[in-house]
Coordinates of C-alpha atoms in Angstrom, one line a residue:
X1 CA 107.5 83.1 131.6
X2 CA 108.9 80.1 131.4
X3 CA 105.7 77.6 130.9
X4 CA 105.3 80.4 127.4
X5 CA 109.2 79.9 126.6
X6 CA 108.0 75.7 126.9
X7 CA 105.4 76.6 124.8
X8 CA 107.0 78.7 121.7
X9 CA 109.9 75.9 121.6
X10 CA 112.4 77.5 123.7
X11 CA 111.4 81.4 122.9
X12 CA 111.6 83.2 125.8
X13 CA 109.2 85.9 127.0
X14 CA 110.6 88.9 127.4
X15 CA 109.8 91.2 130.7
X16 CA 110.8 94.7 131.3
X17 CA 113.9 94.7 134.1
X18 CA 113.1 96.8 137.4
X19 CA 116.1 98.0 139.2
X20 CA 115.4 98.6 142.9
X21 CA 117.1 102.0 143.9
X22 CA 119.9 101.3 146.5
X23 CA 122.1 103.3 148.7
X24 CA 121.3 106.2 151.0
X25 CA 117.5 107.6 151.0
X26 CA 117.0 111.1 150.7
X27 CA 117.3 113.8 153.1
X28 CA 113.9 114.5 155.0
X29 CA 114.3 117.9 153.6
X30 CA 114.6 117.1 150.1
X31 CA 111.8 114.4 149.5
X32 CA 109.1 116.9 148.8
X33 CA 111.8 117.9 146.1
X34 CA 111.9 114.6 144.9
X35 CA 108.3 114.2 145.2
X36 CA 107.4 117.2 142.9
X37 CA 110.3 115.7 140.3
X38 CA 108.8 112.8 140.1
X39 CA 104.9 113.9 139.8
X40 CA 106.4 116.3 136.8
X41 CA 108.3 113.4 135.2
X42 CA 105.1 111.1 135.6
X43 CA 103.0 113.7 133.7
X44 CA 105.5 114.0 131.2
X45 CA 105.9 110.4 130.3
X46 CA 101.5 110.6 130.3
X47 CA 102.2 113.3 127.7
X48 CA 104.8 111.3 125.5
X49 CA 102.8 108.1 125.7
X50 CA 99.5 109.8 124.5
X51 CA 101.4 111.3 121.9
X52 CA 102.8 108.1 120.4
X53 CA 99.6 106.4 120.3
X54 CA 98.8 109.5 118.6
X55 CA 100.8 109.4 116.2
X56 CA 100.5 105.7 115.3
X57 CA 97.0 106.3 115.0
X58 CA 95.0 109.0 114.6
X59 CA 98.0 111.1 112.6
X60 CA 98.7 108.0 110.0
X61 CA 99.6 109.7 106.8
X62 CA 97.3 109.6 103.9
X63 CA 98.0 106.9 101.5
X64 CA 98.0 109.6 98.7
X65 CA 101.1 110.6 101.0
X66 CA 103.1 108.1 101.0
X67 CA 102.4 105.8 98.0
X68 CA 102.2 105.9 94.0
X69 CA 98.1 104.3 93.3
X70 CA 97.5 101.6 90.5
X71 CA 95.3 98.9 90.1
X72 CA 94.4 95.6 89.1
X73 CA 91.3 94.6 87.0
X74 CA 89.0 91.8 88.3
X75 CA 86.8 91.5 85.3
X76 CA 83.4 92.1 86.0
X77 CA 83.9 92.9 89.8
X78 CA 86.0 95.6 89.3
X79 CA 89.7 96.2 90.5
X80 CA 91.8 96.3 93.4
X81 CA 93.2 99.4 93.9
X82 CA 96.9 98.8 95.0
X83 CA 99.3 101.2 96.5
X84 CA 103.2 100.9 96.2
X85 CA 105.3 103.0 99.2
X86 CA 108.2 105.6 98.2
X87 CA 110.9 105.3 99.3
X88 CA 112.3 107.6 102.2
X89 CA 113.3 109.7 99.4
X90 CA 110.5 110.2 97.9
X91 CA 111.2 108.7 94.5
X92 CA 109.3 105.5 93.5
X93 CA 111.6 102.5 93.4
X94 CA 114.2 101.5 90.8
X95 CA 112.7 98.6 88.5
X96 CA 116.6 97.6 87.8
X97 CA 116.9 97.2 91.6
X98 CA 114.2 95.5 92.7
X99 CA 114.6 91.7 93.4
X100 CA 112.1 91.4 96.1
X101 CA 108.5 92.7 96.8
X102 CA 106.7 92.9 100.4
X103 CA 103.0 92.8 100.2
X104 CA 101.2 94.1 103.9
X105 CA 97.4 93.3 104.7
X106 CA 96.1 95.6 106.1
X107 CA 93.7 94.8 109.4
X108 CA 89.7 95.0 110.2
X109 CA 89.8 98.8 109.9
X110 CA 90.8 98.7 106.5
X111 CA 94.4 100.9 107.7
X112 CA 96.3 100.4 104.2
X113 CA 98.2 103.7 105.3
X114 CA 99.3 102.3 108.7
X115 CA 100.1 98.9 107.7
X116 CA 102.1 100.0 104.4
X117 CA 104.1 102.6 106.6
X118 CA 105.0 99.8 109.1
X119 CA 106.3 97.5 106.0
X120 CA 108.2 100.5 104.4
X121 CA 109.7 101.5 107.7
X122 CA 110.8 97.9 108.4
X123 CA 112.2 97.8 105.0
X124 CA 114.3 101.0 105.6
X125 CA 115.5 99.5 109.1
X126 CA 116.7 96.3 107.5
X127 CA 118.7 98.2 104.6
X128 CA 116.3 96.9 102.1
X129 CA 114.5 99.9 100.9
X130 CA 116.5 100.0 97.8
X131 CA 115.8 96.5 96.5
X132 CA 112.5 95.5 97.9
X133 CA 109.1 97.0 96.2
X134 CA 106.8 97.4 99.7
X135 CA 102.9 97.8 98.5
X136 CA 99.6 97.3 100.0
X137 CA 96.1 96.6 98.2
X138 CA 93.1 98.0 99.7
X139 CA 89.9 95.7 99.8
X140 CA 87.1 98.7 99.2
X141 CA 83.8 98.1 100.9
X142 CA 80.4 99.9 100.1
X143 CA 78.7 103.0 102.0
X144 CA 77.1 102.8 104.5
X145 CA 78.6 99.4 106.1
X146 CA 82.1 101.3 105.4
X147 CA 82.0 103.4 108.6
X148 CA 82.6 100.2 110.2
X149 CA 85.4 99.1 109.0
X150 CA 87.1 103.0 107.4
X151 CA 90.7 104.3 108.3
X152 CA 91.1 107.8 107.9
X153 CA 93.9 108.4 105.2
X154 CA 92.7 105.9 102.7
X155 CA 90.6 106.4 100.1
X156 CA 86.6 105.8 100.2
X157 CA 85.2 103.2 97.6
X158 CA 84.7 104.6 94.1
X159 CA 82.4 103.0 91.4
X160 CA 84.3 100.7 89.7
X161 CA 86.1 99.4 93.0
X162 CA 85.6 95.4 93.7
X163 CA 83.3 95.4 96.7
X164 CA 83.8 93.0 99.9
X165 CA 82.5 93.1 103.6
X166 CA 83.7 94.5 106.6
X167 CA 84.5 90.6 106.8
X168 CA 84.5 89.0 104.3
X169 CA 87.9 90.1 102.6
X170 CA 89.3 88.2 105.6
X171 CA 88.4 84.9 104.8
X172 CA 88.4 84.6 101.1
X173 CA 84.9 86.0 100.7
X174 CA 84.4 86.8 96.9
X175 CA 83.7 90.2 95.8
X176 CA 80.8 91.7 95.0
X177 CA 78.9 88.2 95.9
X178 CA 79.9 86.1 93.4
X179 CA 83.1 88.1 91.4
X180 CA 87.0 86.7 92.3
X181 CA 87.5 85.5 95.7
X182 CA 89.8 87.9 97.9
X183 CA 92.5 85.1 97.4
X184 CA 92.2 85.1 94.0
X185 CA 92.8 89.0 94.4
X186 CA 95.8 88.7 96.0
X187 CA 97.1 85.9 93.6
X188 CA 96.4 88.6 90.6
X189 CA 98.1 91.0 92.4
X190 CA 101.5 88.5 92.7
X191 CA 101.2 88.5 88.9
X192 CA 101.6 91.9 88.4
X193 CA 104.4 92.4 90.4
X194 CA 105.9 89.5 88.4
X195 CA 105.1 91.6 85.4
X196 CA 106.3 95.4 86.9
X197 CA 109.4 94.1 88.4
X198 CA 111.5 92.5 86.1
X199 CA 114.7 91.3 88.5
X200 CA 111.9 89.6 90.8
X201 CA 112.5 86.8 92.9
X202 CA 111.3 86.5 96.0
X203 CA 107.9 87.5 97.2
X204 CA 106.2 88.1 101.3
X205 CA 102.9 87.9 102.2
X206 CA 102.9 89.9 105.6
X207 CA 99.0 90.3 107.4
X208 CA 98.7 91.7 110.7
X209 CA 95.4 91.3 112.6
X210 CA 92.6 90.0 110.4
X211 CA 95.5 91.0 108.0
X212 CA 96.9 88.0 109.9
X213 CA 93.8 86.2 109.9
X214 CA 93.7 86.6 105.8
X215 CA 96.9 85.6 105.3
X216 CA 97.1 82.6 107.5
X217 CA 93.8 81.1 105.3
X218 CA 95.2 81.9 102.3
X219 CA 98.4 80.1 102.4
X220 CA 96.4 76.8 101.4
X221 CA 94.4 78.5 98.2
X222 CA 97.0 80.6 97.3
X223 CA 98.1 79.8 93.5
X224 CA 101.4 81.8 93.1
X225 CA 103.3 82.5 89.8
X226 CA 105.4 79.7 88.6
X227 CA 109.0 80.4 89.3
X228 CA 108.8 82.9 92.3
X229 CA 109.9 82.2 96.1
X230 CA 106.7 83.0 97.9
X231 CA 107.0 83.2 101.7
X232 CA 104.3 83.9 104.4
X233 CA 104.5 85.6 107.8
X234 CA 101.1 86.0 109.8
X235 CA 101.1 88.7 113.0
X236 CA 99.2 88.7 116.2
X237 CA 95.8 86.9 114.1
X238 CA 92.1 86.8 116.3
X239 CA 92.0 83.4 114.9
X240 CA 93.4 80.7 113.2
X241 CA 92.4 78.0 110.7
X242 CA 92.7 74.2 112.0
X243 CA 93.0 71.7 108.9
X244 CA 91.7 68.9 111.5
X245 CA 89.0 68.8 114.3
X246 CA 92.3 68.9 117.0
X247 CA 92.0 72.0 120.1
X248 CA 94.4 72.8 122.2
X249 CA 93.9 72.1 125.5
X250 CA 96.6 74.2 127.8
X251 CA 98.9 71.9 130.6
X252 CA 100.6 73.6 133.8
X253 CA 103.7 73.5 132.4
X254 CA 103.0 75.9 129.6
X255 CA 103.0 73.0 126.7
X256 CA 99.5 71.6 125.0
X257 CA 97.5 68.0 125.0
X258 CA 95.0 68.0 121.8
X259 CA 91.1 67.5 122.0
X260 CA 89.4 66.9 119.4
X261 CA 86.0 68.3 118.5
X262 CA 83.3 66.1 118.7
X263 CA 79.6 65.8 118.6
X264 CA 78.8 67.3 122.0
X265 CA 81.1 70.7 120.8
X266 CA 79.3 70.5 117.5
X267 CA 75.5 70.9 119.2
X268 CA 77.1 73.7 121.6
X269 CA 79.2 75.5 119.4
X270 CA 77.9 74.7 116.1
X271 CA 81.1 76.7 114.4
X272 CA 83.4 75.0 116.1
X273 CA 84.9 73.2 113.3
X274 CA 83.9 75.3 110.4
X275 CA 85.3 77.9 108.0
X276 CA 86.7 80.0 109.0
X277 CA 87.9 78.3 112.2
X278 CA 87.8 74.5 110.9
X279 CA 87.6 73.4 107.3
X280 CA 84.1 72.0 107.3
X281 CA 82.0 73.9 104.9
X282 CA 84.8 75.1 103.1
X283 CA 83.2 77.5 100.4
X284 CA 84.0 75.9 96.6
X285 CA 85.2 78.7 95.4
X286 CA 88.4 78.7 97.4
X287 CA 89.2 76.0 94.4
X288 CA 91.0 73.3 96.6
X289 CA 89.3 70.1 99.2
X290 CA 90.6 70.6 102.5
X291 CA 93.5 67.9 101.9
X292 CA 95.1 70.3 99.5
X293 CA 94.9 73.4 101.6
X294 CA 96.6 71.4 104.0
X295 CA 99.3 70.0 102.3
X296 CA 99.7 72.9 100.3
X297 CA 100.3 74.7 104.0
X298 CA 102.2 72.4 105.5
X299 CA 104.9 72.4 102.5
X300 CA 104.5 76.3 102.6
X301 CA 107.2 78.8 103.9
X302 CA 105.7 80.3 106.8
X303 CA 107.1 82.4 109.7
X304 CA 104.3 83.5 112.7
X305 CA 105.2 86.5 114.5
X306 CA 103.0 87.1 118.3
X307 CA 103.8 90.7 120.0
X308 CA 104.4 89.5 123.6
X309 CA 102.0 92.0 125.0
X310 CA 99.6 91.3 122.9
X311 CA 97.6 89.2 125.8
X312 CA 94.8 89.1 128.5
X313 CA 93.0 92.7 128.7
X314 CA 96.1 94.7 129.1
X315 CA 96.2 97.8 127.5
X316 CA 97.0 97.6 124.1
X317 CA 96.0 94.7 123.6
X318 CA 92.4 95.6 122.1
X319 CA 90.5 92.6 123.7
X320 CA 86.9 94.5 123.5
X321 CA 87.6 93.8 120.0
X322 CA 88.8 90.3 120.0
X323 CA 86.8 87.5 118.7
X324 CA 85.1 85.6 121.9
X325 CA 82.7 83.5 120.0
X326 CA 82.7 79.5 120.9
X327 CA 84.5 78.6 118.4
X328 CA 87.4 81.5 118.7
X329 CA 87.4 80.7 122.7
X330 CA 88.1 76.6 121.4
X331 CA 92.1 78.5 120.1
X332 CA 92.7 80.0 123.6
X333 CA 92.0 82.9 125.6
X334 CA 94.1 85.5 123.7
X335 CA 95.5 86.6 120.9
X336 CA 99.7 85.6 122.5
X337 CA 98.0 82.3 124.0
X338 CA 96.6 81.8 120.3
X339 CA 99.3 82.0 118.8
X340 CA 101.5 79.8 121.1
X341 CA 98.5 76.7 121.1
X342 CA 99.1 77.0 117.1
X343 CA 102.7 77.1 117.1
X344 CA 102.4 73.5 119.2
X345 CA 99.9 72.9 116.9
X346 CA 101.7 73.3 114.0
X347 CA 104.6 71.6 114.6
X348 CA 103.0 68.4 116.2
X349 CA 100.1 68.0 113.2
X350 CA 101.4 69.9 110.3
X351 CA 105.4 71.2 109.7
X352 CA 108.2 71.2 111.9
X353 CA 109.6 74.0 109.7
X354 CA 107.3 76.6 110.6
X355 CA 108.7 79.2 113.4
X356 CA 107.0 81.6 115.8
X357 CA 109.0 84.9 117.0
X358 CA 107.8 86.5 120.1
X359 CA 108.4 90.3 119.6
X360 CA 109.3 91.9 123.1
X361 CA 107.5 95.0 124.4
X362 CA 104.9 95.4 121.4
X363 CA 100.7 94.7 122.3
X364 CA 98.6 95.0 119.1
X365 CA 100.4 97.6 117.4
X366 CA 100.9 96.7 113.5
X367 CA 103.9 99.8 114.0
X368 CA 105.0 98.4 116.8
X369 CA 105.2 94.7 115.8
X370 CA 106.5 95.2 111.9
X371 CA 109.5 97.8 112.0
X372 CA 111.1 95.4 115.4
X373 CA 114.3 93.9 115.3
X374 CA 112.8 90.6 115.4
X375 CA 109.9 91.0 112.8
X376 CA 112.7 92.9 110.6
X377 CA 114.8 89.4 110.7
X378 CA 111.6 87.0 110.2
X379 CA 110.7 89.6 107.1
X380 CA 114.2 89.9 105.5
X381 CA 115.9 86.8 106.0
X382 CA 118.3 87.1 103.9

């Protein structure tokens, strides 16, 4: 724990406390009492656990549920369909009180309803219901790849849908093969909210998983209204974008040295340094060199959040589907220990200004991670 609290700059890892029972043991005659209490209390905790993950999962409400639909047109390729969250009302929100919007990306499943839930719920926690708009776009993706990457609850791709990938969303890919970039998406969709919510100031671009992954890329291409506070927080990503051939390389003591890729990587790991793990072969379309992206980060307002479970094979912590390629393995071992090596990362090559949160007792649960005390403060500042 305390080579991680080195590593996040002082944030400490929390662990669950274990008291040790004291005092008298029990009566010979009443352990198998005690016994049978506790085998009944075990199954009932089994019970209440499966039921959570239940609920967080295979019970997420539809979006139809729990949000007003609209879209965005993105000319030839179609639109984006966009969904805005009620509040816990039930009423849409008040344009007159609106002063701050909260966009969530949803992750590799495509789970608009899960991900919008979290952000509305963490809005409702933080006493910002009333004056923050919470919405979520869903990047549609064609039958039959869709059964890859389809959470049940949101709507299946309909004709005049932009079209990505089960991937490519998630690094800027552009839709339908050559329409608007997923970026470009996302900056069309700032502009409307610009254009719905009149009192608007202040704008959060909030990814979780390859939500994460999105968001964390497009902070150097995104092209936000003029005007507009536009902040960035990026959750428990796979994998990160280096703006420089620099890896982390991890020390005993829970801090990082940096080496750099170099030719011998290259001929074994030939992505090592490219999109969307490096900026060589950055695609054109993107619309900025790799200088820009990275000064246009590095001057950017942008908070990372880890959950502190989120780590190793541990349960919760989906690492069957974690990205183990070369060039992924190059950022660290898990998603947490990614997270930290970027965090050195960032403040030794790029910003001093950008802060990670460790979230306690949350894996890789966008409704765990969102809706915590210590995302609520990292997405509601003020």
């Amino acid at each position: 724990m305390a080579a991680d609290a080195a590593a996040t700059g002082g944030v400490k890892l929390q662990e669950d406390g274990r008291m040790s029972n004291s005092g008298r043991q029990p009566q010979p005659r009443a352990i198998g009492v005690w016994r049978w209490i506790g085998r009944l209390l075990l199954c009932q905790m089994v019970v209440w656990g499966a039921a959570a993950a239940v609920a967080r999962s295979h019970d997420a409400p539809r979006l139809s549920d729990i949000a007003d639909a609209s879209h965005i047109g993105l000319g030839a390729a179609g639109v984006l369909r966009l969904f805005t969250a009620r509040l816990p009302s039930g009423a849409p929100p008040d344009p007159d009180a609106v002063v701050a919007a909260l966009i969530v990306i949803h992750g590799e499943p495509r789970d608009a309803n899960r991900t919008l839930g979290a952000g509305a719920l963490a809005a409702s926690l933080a006493g910002r219901a009333a004056d923050t708009v919470v919405v979520a776009p869903l990047f549609q993706v064609a039958a039959p790849e869709d059964e890859h990457c389809h959470f049940h609850g949101n709507p299946t791709a309909r004709p005049d849908d932009a079209l990505w990938t089960c991937s490519s969303w998630i690094s800027g890919g552009s839709a339908g093969g050559g329409g608007p970039t997923s970026f470009a998406a996302l900056d069309a969709l700032a502009a409307r909210l610009v254009r719905d919510w009149r009192r608007l100031r202040t704008i959060t671009v909030a990814g979780f998983s390859a939500g994460g992954q999105f968001v964390q890329r497009y902070v150097g291409f995104a092209r936000p209204p003029a005007g507009l506070r536009l902040r960035y927080v990026v959750a428990d990503p796979g994998t990160w974008l280096y703006f420089d051939p620099q890896r982390p390389v991890p020390l005993s003591d829970g801090g990082f040295t940096w080496q750099p890729v170099d030719a011998g990587t290259v001929a074994a790991c030939p992505q090592a340094n490219r999109w969307k793990y490096g900026t060589d072969g950055l695609p054109g379309a993107l619309g900025a060199s790799a200088g820009e992206a990275r000064a246009h980060y590095a001057a950017a307002d942008i908070a990372y959040l880890e959950g502190a479970l989120d780590a190793g094979d541990q349960r919760g912590a989906f690492y069957k589907i974690l990205d183990k390629s070369c060039a992924a393995e190059l950022q660290g071992a898990d998603r947490l220990h990614r997270g930290l090596a970027y965090a050195a990362y960032d403040r030794r090559f790029l910003a001093a200004g950008h802060a990670l949160a460790i979230v306690p007792g949350c894996a890789h649960d966008v409704t765990c991670v969102l809706p915590s005390a210590v995302a609520r403060r990292v997405l509601f500042p003020d």
